[in-house]
Coordinates of N, CA and C in Angstrom, one line a residue:
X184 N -2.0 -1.5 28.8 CA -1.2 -1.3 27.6 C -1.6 0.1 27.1
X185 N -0.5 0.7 26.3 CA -1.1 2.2 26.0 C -2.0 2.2 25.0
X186 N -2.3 1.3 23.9 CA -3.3 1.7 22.8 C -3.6 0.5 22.9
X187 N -3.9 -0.5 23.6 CA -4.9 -1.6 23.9 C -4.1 -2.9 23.6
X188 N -4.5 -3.8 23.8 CA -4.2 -5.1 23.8 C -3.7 -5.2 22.2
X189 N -4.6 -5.2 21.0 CA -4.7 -5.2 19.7 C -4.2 -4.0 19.0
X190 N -3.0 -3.5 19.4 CA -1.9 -2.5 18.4 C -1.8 -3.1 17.1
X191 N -1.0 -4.2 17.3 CA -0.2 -5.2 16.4 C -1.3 -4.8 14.9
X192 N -2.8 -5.0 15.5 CA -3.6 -5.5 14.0 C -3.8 -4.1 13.2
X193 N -4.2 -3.2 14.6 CA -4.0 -1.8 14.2 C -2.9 -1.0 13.3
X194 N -1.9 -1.7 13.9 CA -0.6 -1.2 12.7 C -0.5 -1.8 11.3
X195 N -0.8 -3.2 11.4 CA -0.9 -3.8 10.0 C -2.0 -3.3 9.6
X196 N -3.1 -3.1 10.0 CA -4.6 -2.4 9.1 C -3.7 -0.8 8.4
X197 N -3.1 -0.2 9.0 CA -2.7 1.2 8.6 C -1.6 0.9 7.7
X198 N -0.9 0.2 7.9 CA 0.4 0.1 6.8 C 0.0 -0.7 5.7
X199 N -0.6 -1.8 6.1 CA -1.2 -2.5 4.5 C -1.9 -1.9 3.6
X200 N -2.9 -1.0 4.4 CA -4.2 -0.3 4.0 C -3.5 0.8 2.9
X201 N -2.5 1.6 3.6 CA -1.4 2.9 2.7 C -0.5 1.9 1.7
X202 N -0.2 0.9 1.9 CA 0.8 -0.6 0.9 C 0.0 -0.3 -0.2
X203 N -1.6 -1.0 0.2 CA -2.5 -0.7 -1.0 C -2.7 0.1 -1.8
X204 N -3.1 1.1 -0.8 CA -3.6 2.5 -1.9 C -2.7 3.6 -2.4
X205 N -1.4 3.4 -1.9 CA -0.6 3.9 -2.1 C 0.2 3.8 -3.6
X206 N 0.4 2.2 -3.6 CA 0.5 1.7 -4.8 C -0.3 1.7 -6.1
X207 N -1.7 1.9 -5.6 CA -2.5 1.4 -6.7 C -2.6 2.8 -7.5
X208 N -2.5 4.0 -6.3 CA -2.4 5.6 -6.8 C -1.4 5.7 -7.9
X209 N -0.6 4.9 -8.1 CA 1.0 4.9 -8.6 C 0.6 4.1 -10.1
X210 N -0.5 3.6 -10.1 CA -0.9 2.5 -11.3 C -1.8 3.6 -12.1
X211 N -2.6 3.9 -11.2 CA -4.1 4.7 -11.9 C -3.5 6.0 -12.4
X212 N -2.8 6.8 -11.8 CA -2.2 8.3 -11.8 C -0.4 8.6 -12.4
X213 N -0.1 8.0 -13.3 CA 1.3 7.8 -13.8 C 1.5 9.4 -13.5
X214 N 3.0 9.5 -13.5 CA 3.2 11.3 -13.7 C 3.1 11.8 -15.1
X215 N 2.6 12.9 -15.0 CA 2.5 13.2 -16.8 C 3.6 13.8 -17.3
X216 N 4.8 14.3 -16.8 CA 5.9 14.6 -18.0 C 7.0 14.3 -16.7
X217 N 7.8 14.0 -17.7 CA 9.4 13.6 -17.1 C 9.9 15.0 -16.4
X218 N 10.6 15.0 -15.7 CA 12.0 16.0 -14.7 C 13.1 15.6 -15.3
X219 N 13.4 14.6 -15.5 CA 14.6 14.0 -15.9 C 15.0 12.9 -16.9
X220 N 16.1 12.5 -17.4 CA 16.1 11.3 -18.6 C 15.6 10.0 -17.3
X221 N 16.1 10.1 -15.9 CA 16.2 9.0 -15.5 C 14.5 8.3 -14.7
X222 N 13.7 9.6 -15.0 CA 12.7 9.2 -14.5 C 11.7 7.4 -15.2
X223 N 11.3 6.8 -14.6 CA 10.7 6.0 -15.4 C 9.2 6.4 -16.3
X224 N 8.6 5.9 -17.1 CA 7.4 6.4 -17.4 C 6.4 6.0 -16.9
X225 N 6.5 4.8 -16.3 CA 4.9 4.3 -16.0 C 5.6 3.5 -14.6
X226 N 5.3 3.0 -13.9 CA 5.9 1.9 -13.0 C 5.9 0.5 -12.9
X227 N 6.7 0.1 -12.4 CA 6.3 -1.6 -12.6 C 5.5 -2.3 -12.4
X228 N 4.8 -2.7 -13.4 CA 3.6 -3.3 -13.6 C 3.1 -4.6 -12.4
X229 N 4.1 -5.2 -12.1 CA 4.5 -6.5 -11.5 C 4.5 -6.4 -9.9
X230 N 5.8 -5.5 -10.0 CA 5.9 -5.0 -8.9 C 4.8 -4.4 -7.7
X231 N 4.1 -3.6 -8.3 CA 3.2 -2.2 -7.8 C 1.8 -3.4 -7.7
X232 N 1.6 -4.2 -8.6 CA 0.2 -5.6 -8.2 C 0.6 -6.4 -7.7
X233 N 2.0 -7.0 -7.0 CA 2.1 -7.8 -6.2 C 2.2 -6.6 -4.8
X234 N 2.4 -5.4 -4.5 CA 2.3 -4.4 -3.3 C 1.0 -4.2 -3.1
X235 N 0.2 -4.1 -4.1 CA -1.2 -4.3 -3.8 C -2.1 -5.6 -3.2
X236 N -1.4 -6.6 -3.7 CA -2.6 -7.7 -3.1 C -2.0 -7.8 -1.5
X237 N -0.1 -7.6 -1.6 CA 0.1 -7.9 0.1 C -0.6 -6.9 0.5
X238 N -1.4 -5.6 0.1 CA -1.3 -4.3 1.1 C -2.7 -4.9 1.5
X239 N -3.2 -5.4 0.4 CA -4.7 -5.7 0.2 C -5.2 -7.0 1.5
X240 N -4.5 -8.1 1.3 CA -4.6 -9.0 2.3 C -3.8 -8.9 3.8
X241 N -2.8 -8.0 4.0 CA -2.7 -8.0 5.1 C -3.8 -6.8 5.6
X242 N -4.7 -5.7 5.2 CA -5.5 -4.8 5.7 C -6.8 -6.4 6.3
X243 N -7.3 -6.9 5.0 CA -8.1 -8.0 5.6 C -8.3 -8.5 6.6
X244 N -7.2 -9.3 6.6 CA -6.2 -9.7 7.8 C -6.3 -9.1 8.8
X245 N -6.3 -8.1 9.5 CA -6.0 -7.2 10.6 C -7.4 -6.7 10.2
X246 N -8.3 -6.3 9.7 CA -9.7 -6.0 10.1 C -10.4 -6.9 10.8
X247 N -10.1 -8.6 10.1 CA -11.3 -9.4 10.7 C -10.4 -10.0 12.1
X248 N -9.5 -9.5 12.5 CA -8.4 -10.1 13.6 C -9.1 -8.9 14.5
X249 N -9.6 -7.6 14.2 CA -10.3 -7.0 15.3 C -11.5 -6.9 15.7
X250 N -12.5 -7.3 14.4 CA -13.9 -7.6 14.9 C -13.5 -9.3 15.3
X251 N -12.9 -9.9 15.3 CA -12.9 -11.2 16.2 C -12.8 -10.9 17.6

């Protein structure tokens, strides 16, 4: 196979892993001044911590699926 037997966990470890931190950048780091009326000010609270725990448990998930 071209990048090994274990792609699959490899892709979920890189997309959950950026799911995560991507989001959480978006929690910690709001933007500081609007472009426009339609910008929001802060992000969805709800939303952006439920992207985090999936980014968060599917990285888990696909780490210990490789050292197994």
């Amino acid at each position: 196979m071209f990048l090994g037997e274990d792609i699959l966990a490899w892709m979920v470890l890189a997309i959950g892993g950026a799911m995560a931190a991507g989001n959480l950048a978006a929690l910690l780091f709001p933007p500081r001044k609007k472009h426009n009326k339609k910008d929001l000010p802060r992000v969805p609270l709800v939303r952006c911590m439920l992207f985090v725990i999936i980014g968060a448990v599917s990285s888990v998930w696909a780490f210990v699926s490789l050292l197994v």
